[in-house]
Coordinates of C-alpha atoms in Angstrom, one line a residue:
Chain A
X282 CA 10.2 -3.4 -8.7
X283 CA 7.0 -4.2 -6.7
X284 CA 5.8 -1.7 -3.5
X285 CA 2.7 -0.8 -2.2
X286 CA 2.2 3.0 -1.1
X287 CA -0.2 3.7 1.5
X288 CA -2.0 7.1 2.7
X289 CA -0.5 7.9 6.4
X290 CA -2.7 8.2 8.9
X291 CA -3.6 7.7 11.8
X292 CA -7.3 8.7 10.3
X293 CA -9.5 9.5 13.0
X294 CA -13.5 9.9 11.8
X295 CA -16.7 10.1 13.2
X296 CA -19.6 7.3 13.6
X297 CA -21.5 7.1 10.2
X298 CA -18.9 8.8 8.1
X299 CA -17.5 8.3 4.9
X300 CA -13.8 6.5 4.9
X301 CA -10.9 6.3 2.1
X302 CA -7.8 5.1 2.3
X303 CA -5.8 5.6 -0.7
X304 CA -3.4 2.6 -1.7
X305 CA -1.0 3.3 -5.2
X306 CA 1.0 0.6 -6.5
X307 CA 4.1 -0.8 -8.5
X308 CA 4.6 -3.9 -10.0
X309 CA 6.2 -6.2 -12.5
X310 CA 3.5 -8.5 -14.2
X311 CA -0.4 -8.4 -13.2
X312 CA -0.3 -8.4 -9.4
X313 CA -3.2 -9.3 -7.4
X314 CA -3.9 -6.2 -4.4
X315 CA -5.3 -6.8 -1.6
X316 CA -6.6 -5.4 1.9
X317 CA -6.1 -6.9 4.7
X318 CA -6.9 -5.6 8.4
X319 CA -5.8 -5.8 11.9
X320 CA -7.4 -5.0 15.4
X321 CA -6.0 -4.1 18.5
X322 CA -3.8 -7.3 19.8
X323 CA -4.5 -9.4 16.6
X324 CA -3.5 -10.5 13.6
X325 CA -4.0 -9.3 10.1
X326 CA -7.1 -11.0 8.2
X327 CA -7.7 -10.8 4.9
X328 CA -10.1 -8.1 4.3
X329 CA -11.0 -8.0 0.5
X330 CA -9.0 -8.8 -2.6
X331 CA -9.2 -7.9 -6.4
X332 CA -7.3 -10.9 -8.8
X333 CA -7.7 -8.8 -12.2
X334 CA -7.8 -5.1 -13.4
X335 CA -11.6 -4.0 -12.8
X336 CA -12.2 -6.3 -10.1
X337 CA -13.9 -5.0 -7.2
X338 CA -13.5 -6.8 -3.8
X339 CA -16.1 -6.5 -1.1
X340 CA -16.5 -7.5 2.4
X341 CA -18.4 -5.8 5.6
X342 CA -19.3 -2.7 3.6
X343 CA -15.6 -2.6 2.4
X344 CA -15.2 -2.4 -1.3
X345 CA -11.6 -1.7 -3.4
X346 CA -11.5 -1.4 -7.1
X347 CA -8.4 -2.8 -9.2
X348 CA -7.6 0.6 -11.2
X349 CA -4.4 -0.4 -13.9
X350 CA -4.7 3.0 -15.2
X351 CA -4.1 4.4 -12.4
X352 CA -2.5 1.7 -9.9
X353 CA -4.4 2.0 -7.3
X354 CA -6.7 0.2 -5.2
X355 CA -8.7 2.6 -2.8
X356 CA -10.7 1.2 0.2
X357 CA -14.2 2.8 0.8
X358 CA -16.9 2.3 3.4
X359 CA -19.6 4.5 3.3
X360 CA -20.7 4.7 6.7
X361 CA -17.8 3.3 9.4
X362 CA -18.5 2.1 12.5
X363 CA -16.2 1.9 16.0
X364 CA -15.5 -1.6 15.6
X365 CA -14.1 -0.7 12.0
X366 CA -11.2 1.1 13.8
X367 CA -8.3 -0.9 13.7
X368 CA -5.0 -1.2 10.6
X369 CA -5.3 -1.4 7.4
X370 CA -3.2 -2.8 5.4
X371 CA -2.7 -2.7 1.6
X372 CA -0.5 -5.5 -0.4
X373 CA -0.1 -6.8 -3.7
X374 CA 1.3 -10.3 -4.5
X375 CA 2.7 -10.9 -8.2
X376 CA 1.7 -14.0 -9.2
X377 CA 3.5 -17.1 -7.0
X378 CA 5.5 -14.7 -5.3
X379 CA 5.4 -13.1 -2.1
X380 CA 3.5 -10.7 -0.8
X381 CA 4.1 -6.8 -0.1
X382 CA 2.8 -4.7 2.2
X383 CA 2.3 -1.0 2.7
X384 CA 3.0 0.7 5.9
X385 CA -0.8 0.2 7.4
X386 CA -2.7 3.1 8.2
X387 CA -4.2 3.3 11.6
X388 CA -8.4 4.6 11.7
X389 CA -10.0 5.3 14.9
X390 CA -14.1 5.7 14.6
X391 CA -15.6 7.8 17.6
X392 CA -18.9 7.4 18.3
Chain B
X1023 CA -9.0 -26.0 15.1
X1024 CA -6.8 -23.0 14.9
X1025 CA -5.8 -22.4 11.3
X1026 CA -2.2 -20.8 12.2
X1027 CA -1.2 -20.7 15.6
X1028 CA 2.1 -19.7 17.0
X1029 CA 3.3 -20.3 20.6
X1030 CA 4.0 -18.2 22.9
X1031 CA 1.9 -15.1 22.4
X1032 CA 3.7 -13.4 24.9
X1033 CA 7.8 -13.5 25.6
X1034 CA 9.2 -11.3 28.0
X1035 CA 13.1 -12.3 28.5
X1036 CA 16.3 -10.7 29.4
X1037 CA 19.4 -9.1 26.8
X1038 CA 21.5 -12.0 26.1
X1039 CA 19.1 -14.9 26.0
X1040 CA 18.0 -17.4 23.7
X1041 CA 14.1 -17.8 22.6
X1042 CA 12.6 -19.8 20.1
X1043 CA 8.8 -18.6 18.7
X1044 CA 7.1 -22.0 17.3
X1045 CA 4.3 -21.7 14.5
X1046 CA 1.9 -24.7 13.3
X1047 CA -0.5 -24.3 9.9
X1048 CA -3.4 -26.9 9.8
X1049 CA -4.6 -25.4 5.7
X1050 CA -2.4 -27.8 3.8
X1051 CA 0.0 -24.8 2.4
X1052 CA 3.0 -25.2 1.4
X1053 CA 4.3 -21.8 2.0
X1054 CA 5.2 -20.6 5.4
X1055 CA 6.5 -17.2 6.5
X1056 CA 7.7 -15.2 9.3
X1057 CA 7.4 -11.3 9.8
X1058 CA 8.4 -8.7 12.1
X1059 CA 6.1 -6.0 13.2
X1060 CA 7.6 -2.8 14.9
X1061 CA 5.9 -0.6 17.1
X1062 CA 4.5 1.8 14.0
X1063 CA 2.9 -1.4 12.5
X1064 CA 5.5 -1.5 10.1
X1065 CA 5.7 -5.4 8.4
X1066 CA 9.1 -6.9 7.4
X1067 CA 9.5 -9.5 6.0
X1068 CA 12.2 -12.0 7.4
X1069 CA 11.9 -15.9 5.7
X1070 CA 10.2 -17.5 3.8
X1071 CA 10.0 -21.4 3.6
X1072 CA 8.2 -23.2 0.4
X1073 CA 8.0 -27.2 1.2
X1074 CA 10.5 -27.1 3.9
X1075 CA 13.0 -25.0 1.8
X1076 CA 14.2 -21.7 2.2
X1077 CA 13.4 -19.5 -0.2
X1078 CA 13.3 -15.9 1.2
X1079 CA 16.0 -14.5 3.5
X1080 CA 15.8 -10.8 3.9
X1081 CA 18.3 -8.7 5.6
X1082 CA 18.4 -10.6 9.2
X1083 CA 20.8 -10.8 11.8
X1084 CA 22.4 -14.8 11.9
X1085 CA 21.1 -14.4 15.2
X1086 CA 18.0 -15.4 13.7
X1087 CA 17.3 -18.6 12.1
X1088 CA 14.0 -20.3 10.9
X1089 CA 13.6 -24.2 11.2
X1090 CA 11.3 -26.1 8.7
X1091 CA 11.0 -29.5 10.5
X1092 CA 7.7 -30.5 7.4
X1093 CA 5.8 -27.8 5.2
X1094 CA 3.4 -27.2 8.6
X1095 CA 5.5 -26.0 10.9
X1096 CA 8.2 -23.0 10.5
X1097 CA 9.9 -22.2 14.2
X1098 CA 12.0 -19.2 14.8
X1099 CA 14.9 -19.5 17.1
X1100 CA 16.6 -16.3 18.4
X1101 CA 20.3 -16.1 19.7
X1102 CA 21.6 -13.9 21.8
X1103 CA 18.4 -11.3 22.2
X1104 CA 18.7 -6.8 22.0
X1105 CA 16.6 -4.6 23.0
X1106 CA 16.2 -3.8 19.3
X1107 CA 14.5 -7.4 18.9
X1108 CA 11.4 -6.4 20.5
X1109 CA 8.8 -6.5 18.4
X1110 CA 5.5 -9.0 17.1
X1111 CA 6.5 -11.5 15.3
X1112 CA 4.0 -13.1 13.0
X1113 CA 3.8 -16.4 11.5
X1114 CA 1.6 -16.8 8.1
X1115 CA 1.2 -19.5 5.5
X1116 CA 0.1 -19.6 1.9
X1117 CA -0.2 -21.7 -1.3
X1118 CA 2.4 -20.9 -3.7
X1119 CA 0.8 -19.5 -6.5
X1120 CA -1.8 -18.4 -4.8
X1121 CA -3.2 -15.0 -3.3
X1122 CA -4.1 -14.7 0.5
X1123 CA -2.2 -15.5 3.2
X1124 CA -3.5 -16.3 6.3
X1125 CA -1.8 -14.6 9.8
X1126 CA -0.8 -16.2 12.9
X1127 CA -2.4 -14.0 15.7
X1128 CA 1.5 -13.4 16.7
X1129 CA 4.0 -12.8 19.7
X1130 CA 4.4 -10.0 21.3
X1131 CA 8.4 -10.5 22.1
X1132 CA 10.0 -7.9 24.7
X1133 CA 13.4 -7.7 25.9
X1134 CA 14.0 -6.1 28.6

């Protein structure tokens, strides 16, 4: 079957420091993955996405690379800021199917 | 020029009532869907509808049924509302096939 296994947070970090969030999936077929995130009151836009195995996505300092051999897809920034503290969510979407979603892990950046 | 936009963003009603959540897409997909989002951010997924058809119906109560009226709109109407049904409900829409959907900015539902 196809799910999407997130780390739990919440994370809480400080200005300028170094974020993961570890994503590990299961699928049938040669999903795409995906990270999408969502502020306070909003909702979720498409952060990054990876289409193929080796495929880094990028966005906003965000990257995620599409690991088969070891089914993941771990988002890194290397310096976060406090408007980077919202949800984040990972998903994967086989192809023409729907997606799934992990259970979102919640970052707070202090200054 | 709101891509998805659903109406109301906020819905504050009593046990026992009926609502109805309405959701519009402007992107030319043909895949529309409805979520639920608890209070732990957890997303369910509910329907989804691919060119006005039905074509995913998770675990729901039959108090809730989607309404495809054309492939850009996807309503949700509500019978009979529980405490238990307050949550945010989002609307997104996609193109079959594929990747990235793109999110309503939701409603905030709340019995009381």
């Amino acid at each position: 079957g196809n799910s999407v296994t997130q780390m739990e947070g919440p994370v809480t970090l400080s200005e300028e420091a170094f974020l993961t969030i570890n994503c590990t999936y299961t699928a049938t077929g040669y999903p795409s993955l995906f990270w999408y995130v969502q502020y306070p009151g909003e909702g979720l836009q498409l952060l990054l996405k990876a289409t193929k195995a080796d495929d880094k996505g990028s966005n906003k300092g965000f990257e995620a690379t599409y690991r088969k051999e070891t089914t993941s897809f771990h988002l890194e920034k290397g310096s976060v800021q406090v408007s980077d503290s919202a949800v984040y969510f990972c998903a994967l979407t086989p192809p023409g199917n729907q997606f799934y979603f992990g259970t979102g892990t919640s970052l707070t950046v202090i200054p | 020029d709101t891509a998805v936009s659903q109406t109301p963003k906020y819905l504050v009603t009593q046990m026992g009532n009926d609502k109805s959540i309405k959701c519009e897409q402007n992107l030319g997909h043909d895949t529309m869907y409805w979520y639920k989002q608890d209070s732990k951010k957890f997303l369910k997924i509910m329907f989804s509808y691919n060119n006005k058809e039905l074509i995913i119906n998770e675990t729901v109560p039959n108090r809730f049924s989607p309404k495809s009226p054309d492939k850009a709109h996807l309503n949700l109407h509500i019978n009979s509302l529980e405490l238990g049904d307050s949550a945010v409900y989002f609307c997104a829409s996609s193109l079959a096939g594929r990747g990235g959907y793109t999110f309503g900015s939701g409603t905030r539902l709340t019995v009381v």
